[in-house]
Tab-separated table of C-alpha atoms and ligand atoms in Angstrom:
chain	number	residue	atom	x	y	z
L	199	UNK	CA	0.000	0.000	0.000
L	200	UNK	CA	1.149	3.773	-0.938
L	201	UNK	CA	1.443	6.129	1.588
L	202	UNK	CA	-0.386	8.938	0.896
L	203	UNK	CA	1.307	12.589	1.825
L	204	UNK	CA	-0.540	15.702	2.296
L	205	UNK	CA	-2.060	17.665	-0.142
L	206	UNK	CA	-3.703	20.789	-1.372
L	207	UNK	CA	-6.540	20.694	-3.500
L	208	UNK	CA	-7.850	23.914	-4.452
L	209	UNK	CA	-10.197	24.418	-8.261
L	210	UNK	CA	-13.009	26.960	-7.959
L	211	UNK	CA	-13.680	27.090	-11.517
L	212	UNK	CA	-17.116	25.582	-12.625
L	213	UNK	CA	-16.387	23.387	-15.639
L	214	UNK	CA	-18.964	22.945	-18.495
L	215	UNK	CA	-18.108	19.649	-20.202
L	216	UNK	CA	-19.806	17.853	-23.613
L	217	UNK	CA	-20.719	18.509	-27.361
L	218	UNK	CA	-23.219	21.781	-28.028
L	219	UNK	CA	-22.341	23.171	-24.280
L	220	UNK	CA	-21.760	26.512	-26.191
L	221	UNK	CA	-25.293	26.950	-26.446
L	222	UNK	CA	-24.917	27.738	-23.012
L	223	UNK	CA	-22.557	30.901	-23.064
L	224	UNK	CA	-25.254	33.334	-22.722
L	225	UNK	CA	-26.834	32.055	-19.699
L	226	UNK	CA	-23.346	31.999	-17.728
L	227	UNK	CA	-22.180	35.454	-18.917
L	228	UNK	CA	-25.418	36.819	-17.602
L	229	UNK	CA	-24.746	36.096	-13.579
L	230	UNK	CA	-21.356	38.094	-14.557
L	231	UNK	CA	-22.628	41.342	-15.730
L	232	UNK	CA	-24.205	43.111	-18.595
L	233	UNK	CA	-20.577	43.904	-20.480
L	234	UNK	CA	-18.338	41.653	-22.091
L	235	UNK	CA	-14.590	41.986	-23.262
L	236	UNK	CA	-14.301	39.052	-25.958
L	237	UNK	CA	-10.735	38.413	-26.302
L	238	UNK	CA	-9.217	35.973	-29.402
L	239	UNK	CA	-6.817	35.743	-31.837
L	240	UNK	CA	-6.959	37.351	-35.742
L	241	UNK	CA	-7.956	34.954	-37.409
L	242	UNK	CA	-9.584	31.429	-36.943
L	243	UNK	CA	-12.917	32.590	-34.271
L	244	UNK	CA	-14.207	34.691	-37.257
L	245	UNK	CA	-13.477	32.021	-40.153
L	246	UNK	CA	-15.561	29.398	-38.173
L	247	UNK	CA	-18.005	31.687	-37.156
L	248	UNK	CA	-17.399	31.381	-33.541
L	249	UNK	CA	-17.304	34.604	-32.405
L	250	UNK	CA	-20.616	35.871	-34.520
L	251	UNK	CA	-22.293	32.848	-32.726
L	252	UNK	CA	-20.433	33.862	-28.906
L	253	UNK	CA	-21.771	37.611	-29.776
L	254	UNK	CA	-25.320	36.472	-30.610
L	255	UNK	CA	-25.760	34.381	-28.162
L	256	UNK	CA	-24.652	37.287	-24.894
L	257	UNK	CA	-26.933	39.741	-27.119
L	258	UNK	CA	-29.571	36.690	-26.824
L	259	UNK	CA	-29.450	37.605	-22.844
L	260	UNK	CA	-29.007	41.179	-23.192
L	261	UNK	CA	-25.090	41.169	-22.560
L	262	UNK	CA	-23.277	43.652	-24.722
L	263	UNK	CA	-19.707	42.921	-25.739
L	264	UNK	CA	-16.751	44.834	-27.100
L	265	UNK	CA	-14.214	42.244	-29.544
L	266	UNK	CA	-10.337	42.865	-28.734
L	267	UNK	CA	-8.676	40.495	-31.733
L	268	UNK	CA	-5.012	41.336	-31.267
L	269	UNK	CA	-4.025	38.363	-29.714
L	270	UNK	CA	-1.416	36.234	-31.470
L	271	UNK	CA	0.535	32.732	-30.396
L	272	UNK	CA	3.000	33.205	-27.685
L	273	UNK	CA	0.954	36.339	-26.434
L	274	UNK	CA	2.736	40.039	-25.505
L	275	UNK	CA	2.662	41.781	-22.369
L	276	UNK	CA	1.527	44.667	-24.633
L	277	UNK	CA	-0.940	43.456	-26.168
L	278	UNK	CA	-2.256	42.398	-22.883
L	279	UNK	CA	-1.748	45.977	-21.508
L	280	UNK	CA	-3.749	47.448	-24.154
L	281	UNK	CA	-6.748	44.703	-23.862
L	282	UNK	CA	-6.972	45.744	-19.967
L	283	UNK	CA	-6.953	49.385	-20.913
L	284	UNK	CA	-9.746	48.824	-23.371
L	285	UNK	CA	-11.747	47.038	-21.015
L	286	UNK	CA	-11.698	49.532	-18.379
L	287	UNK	CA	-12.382	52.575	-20.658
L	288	UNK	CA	-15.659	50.374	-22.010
L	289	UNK	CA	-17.001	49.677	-17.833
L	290	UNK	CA	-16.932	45.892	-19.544
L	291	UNK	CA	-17.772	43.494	-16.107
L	292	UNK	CA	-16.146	40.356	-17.638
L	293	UNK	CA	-13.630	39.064	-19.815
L	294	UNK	CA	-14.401	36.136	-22.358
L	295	UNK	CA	-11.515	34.383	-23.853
L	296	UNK	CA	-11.946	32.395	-27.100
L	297	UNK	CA	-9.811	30.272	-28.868
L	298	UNK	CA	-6.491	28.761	-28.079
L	299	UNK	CA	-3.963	28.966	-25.071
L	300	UNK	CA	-2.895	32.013	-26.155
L	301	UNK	CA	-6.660	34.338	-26.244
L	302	UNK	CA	-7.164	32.348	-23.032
L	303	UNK	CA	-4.112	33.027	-20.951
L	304	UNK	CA	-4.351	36.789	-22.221
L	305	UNK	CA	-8.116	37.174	-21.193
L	306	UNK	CA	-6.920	35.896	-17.452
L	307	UNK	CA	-4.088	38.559	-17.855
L	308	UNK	CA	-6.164	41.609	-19.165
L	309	UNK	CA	-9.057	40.503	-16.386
L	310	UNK	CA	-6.066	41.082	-13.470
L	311	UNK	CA	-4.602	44.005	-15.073
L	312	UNK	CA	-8.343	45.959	-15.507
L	313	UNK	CA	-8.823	45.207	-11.928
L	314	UNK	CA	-5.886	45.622	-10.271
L	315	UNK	CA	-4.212	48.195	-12.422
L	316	UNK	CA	-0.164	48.414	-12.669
L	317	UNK	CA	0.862	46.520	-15.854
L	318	UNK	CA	0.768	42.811	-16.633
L	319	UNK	CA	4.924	42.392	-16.700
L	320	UNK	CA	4.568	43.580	-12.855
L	321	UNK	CA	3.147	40.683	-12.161
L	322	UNK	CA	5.795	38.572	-13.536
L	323	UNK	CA	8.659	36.918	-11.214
L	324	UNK	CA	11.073	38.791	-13.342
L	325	UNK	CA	9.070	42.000	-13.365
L	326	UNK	CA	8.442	42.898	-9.536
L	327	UNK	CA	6.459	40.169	-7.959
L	328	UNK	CA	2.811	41.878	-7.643
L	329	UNK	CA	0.633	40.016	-6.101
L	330	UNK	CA	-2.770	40.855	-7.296
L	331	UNK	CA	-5.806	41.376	-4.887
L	332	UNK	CA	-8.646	40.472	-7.431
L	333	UNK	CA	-9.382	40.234	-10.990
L	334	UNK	CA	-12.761	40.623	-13.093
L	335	UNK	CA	-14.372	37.061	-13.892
L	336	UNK	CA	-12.881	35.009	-16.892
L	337	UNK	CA	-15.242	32.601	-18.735
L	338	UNK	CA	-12.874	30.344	-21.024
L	339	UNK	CA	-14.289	28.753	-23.983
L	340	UNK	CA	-11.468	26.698	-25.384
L	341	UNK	CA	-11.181	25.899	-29.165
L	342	UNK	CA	-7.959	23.456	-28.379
L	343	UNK	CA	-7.313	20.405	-26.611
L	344	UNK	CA	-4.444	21.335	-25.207
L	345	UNK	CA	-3.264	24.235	-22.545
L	346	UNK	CA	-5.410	23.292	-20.001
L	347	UNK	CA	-5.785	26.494	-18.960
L	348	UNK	CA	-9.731	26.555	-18.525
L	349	UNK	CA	-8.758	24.595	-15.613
L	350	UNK	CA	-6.049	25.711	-13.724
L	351	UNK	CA	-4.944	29.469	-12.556
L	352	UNK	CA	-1.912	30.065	-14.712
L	353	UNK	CA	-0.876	32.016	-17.647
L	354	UNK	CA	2.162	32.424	-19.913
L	355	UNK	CA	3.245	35.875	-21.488
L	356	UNK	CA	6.544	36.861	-23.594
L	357	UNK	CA	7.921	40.271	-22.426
L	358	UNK	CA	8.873	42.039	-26.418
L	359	UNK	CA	11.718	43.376	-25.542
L	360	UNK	CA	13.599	40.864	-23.802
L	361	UNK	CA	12.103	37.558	-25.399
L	362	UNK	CA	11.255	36.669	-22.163
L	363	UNK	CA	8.260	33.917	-22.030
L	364	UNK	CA	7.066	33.133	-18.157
L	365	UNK	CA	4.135	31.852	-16.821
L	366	UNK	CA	2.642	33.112	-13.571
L	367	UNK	CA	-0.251	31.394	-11.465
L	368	UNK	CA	-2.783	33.278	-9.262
L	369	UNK	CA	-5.690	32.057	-7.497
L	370	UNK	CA	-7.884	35.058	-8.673
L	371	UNK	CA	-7.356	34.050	-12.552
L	372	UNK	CA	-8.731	31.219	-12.366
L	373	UNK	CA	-11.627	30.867	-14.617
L	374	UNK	CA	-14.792	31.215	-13.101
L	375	UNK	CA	-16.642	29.298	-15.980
L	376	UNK	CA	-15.037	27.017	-18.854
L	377	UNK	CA	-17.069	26.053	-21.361
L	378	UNK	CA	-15.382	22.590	-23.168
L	379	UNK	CA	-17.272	22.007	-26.298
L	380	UNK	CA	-15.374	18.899	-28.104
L	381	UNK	CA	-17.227	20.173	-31.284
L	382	UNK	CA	-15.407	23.787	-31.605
L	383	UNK	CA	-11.888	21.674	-31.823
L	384	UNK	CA	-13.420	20.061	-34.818
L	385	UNK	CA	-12.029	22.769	-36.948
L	386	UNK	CA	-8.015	22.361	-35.796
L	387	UNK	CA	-5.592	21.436	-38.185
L	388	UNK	CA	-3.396	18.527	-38.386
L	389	UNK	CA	-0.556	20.536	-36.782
L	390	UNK	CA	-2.394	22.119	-34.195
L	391	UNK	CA	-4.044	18.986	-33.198
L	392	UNK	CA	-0.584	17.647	-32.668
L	393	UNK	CA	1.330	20.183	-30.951
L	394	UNK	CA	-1.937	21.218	-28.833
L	395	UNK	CA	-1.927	17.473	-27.580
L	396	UNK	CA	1.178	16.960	-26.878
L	397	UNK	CA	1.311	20.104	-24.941
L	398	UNK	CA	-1.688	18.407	-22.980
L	399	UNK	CA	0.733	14.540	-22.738
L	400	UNK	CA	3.453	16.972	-21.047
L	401	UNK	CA	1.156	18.676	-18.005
L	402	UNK	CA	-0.234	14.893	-17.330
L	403	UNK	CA	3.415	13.543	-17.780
L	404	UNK	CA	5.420	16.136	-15.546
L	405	UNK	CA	2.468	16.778	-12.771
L	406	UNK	CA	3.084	12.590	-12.391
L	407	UNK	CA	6.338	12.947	-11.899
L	408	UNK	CA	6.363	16.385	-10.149
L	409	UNK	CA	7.731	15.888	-6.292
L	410	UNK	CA	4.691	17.415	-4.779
L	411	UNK	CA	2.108	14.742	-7.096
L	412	UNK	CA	-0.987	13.926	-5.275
L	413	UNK	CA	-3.731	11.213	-5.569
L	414	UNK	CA	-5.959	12.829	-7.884
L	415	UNK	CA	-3.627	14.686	-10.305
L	416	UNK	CA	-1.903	10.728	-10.641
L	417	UNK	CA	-5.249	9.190	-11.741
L	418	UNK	CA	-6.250	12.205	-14.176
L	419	UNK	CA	-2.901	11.986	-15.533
L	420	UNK	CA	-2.741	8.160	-16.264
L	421	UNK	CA	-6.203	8.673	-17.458
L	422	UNK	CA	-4.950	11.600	-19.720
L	423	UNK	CA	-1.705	10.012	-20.868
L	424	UNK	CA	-3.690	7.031	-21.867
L	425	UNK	CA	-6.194	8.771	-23.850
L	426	UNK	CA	-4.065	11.389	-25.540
L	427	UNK	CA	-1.643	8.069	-27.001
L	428	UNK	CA	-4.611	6.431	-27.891
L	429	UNK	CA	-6.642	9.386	-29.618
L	430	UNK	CA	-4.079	11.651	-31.020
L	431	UNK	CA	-2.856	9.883	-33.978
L	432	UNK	CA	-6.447	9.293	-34.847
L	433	UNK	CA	-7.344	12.906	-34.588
L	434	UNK	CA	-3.846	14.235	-36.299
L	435	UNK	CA	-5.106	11.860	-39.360
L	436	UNK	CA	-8.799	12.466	-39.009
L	437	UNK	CA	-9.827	15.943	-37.970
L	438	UNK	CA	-13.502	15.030	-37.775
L	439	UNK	CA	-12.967	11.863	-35.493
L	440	UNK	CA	-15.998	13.602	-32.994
L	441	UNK	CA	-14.965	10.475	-30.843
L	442	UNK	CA	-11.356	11.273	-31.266
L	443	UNK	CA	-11.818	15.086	-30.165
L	444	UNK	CA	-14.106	14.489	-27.049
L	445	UNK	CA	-11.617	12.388	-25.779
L	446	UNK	CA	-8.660	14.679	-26.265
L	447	UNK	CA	-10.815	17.322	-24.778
L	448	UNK	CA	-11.271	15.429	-21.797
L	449	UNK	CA	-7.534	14.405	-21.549
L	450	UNK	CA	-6.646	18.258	-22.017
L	451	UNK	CA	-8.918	19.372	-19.315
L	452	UNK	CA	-7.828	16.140	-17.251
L	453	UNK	CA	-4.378	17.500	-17.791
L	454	UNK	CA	-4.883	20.973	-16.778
L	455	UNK	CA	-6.433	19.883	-13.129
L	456	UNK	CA	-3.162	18.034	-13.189
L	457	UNK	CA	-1.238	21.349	-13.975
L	458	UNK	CA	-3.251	22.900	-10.999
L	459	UNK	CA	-2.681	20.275	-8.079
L	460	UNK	CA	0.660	19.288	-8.514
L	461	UNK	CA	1.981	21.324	-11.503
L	462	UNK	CA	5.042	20.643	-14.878
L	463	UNK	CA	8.311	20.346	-13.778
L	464	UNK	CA	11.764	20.992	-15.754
L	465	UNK	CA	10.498	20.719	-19.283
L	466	UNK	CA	8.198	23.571	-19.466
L	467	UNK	CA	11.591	25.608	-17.751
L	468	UNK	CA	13.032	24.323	-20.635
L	469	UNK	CA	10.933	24.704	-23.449
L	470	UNK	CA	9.221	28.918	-22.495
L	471	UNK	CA	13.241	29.806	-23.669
L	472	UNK	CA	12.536	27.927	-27.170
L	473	UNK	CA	9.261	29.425	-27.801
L	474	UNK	CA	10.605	33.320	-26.535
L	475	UNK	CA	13.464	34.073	-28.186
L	476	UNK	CA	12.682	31.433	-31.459
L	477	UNK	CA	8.984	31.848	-31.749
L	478	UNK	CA	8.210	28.173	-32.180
L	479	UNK	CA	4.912	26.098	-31.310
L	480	UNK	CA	5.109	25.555	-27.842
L	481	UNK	CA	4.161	21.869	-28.109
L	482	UNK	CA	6.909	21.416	-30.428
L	483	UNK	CA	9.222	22.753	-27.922
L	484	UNK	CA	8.188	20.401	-25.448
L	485	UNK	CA	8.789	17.726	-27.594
L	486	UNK	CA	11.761	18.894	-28.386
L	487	UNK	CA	13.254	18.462	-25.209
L	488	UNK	CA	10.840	15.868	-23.395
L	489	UNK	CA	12.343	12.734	-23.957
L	490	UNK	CA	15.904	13.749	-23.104
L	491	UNK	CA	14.802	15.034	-19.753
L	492	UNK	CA	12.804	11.495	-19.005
L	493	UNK	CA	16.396	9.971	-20.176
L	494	UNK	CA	18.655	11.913	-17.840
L	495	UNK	CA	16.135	11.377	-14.832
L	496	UNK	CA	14.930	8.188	-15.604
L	497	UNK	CA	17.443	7.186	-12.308
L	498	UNK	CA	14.992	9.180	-9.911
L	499	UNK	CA	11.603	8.154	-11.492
L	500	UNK	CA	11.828	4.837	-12.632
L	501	UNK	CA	8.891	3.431	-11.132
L	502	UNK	CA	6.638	6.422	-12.265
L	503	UNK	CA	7.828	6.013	-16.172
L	504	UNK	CA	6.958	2.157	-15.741
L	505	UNK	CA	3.597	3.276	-14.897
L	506	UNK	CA	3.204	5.298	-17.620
L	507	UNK	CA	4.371	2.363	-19.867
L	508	UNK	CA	1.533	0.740	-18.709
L	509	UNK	CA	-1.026	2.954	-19.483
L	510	UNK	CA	0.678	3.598	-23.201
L	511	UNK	CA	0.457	-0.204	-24.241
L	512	UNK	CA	4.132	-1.259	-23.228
L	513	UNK	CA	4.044	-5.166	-24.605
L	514	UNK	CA	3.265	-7.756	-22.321
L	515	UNK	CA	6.694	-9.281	-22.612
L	516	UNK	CA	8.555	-5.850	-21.716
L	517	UNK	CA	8.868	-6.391	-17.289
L	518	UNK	CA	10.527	-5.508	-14.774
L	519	UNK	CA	10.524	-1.439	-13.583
L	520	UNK	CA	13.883	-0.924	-14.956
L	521	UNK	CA	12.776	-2.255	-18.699
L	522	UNK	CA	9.022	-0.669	-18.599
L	523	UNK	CA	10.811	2.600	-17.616
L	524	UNK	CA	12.977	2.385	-20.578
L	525	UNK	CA	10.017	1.724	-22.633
L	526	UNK	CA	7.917	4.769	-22.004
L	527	UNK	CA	10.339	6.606	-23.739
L	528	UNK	CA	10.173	4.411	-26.360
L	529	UNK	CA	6.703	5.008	-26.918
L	530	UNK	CA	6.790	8.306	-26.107
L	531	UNK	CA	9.151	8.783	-28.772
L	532	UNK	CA	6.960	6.379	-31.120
L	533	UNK	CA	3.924	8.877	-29.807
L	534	UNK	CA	5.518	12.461	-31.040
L	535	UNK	CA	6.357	10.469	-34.457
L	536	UNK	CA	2.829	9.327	-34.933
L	537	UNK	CA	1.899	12.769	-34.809
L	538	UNK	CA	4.922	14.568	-36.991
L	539	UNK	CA	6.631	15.879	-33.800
L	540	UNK	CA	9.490	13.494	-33.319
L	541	UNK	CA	11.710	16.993	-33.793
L	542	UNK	CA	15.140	18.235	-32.357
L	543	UNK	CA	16.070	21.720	-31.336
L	544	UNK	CA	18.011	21.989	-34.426
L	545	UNK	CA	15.042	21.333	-36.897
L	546	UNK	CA	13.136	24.119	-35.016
L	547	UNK	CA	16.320	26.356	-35.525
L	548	UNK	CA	18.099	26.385	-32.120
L	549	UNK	CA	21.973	27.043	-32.421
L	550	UNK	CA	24.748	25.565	-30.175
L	551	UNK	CA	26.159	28.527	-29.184
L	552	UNK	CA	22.331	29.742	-27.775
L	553	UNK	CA	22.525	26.697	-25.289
L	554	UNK	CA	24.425	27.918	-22.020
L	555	UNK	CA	22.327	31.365	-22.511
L	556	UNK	CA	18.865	29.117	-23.038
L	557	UNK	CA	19.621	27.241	-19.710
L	558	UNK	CA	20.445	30.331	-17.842
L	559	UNK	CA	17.290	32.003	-19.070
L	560	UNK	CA	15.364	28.407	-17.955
L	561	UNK	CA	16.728	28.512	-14.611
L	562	UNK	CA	16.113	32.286	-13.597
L	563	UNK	CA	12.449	32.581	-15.192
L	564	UNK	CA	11.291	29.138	-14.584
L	565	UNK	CA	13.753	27.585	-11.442
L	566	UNK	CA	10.384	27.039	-9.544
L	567	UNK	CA	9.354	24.108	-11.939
L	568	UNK	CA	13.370	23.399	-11.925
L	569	UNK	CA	13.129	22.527	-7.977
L	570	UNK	CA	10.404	20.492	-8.009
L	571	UNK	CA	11.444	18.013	-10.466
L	572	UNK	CA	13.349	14.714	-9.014
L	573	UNK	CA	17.428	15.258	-9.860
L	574	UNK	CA	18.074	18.429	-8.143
L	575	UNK	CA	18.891	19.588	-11.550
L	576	UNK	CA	21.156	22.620	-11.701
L	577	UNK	CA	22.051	24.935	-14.765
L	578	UNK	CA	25.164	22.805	-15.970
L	579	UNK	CA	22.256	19.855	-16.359
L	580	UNK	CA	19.605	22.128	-18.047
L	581	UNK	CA	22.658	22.702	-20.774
L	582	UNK	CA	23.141	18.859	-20.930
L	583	UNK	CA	19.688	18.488	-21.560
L	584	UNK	CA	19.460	21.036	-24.448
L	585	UNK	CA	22.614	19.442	-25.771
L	586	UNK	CA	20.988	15.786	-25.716
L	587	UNK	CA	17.946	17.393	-27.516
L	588	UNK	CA	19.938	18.593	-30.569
U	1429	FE2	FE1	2.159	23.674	-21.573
């Protein structure tokens, strides 16, 4: 029998599950005002006709709402300064954010900064620390299966002028209502799908192995490991596998309560450097790097990798904790491939000579995720790892 530790366990946001749950927008916007600020990206909420339907359906319950579309992947702290600033100057009582990770994280940013003023890099470990008091309401309404971030209180923004990408986590961003609607992600491409899921693997894959896991982050992320290597090559090759999509919805959601009780460890330190200062998918920076870091722990979390082999098909005749462990990297590996994302820092245009700085920039932004991971991994090992993942 396990011993189990304590735990905190801490999710206040009221999560709206199944196929046609946008209908319901309206009638959860209403108990949060009479304004709206609809934040989401350029492009892809207006080609599927998302956001005329998310409009009609607040003006359906008498909410007015005011569209800020200047989101874009790997979102800025200015952009986010200038959403907050328009939804003050419009009195708006709520933020919506539609689409992807990116309109998401930004609507939880531009809610804290219209509330509790300053700007958003403040509130960045890098950028003084401020510790917010409250935010406006967030209602997420994701068109991914991936972030996870209609379920847990975090948020990731890249500061322009030093390429710096960090996430920060608050209680009061949290969402109060997420809306997951397997049907919206019917739309994502091949790509997406892929780097949107494996995003989703990673915060079920490092919460497991995270030092502070808990009982019910390690059944949602067995659960969600399972069903992404299960469901993810059939959605990368099918886009309209309804089947396929609920179930990666699921696992992404699954994955993001996982982000929120025990949290990612090193891989997401290493990967925000990728994505700032070369602008790459963030999923494709996690697989980048992923299986190197499960190699050069593999020592401290044997028994958890076995596990995972388990739940990703390892062969019967594969035993022992030693051989399974081996073997989820093995699949792993087999996993990204499936899905066109078995990819090295090179091919997404890393040099050598960036490594020591990329490390560096790892440990000072994102150390917290550093300490938690089994190794007591230190700079000098961040480099190694970059340097496997060439
Ligand atoms: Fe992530």
């Amino acid at each position: 029998m396990k011993s189990i530790e304590a735990f905190d366990y801490f999710l206040p946001t009221r999560i709206i599950f199944g196929c046609g749950t946008i209908g319901r927008a309206g009638q959860y916007s209403r108990r949060l005002g009479r304004k709206a600020l609809i934040v989401t990206g350029r492009h892809s909420t207006k080609k599927t006709g998302l956001l005329d339907k998310v409009i009609g359906l607040l003006k359906e319950e008498g909410i007015s709402s005011v569209v800020f579309d200047e989101i874009v992947p790997n979102p800025l702290s200015t952009s986010i300064d200038r959403g907050a600033s328009i939804a003050v100057k419009e009195n708006c009582d709520f933020i919506i954010g539609l689409g992807g990770g990116s309109p998401i994280d930004s609507s939880k940013l531009i809610a804290l900064v219209a509330k509790d003023g300053g700007k958003c890099w403040d509130y960045t470990g890098v950028g003084g620390g401020r510790k917010p008091k409250a935010a406006l309401p967030v209602i997420a309404i994701p068109t991914t299966h991936g972030t996870g971030t209609e379920a847990d209180p975090f948020a990731v923004v890249t500061n322009p002028e030093t390429n710096e990408k960090i996430g920060v986590g608050f209680d009061e961003i949290f969402p109060a209502v997420s809306i997951v609607d397997p049907e919206l992600m019917l739309s994502l491409p091949p790509e997406q799908t892929a780097a949107t899921g494996m995003d989703a693997f990673y915060h079920s894959i490092e919460s497991y192995i995270n030092l502070n896991h808990q009982p019910t982050s390690d059944l949602l992320a067995l659960e969600s490991m399972s069903l992404i290597n299960y469901y993810l090559p059939l959605a990368y090759e099918n886009p309209n596998d309804l089947d396929a999509r609920v179930a990666l919805a699921w696992a992404s959601t699954a994955a993001g309560i996982c982000e929120t009780l025990s949290g990612c460890v090193a891989n997401h330190s290493l990967e925000h450097p990728i994505s700032g200062h070369y602008n790459v998918t963030h999923g494709a920076g996690l697989c980048a790097t992923g299986p190197s870091l499960l190699e050069y722990i593999r020592p401290y979390i044997a028994e958890r990798l076995a596990e995972v082999a388990r739940v990703m098909g390892a062969p019967e005749s594969v035993i022992g904790v030693e051989e399974l462990s081996k073997m989820a990297v093995v699949l792993l590996r087999r996993l990204q491939k499936n899905v066109g994302l078995d990819i090295s820092l090179g091919e997404l245009g890393v040099e050598s000579s960036m490594l020591s700085i990329l490390a560096e920039d790892a440990m000072r932004t994102m150390g917290g995720l550093v300490s938690v991971t089994p190794g007591n991994l230190k700079t000098e090992d961040l480099r190694n790892i970059y340097q496997m993942s060439m």
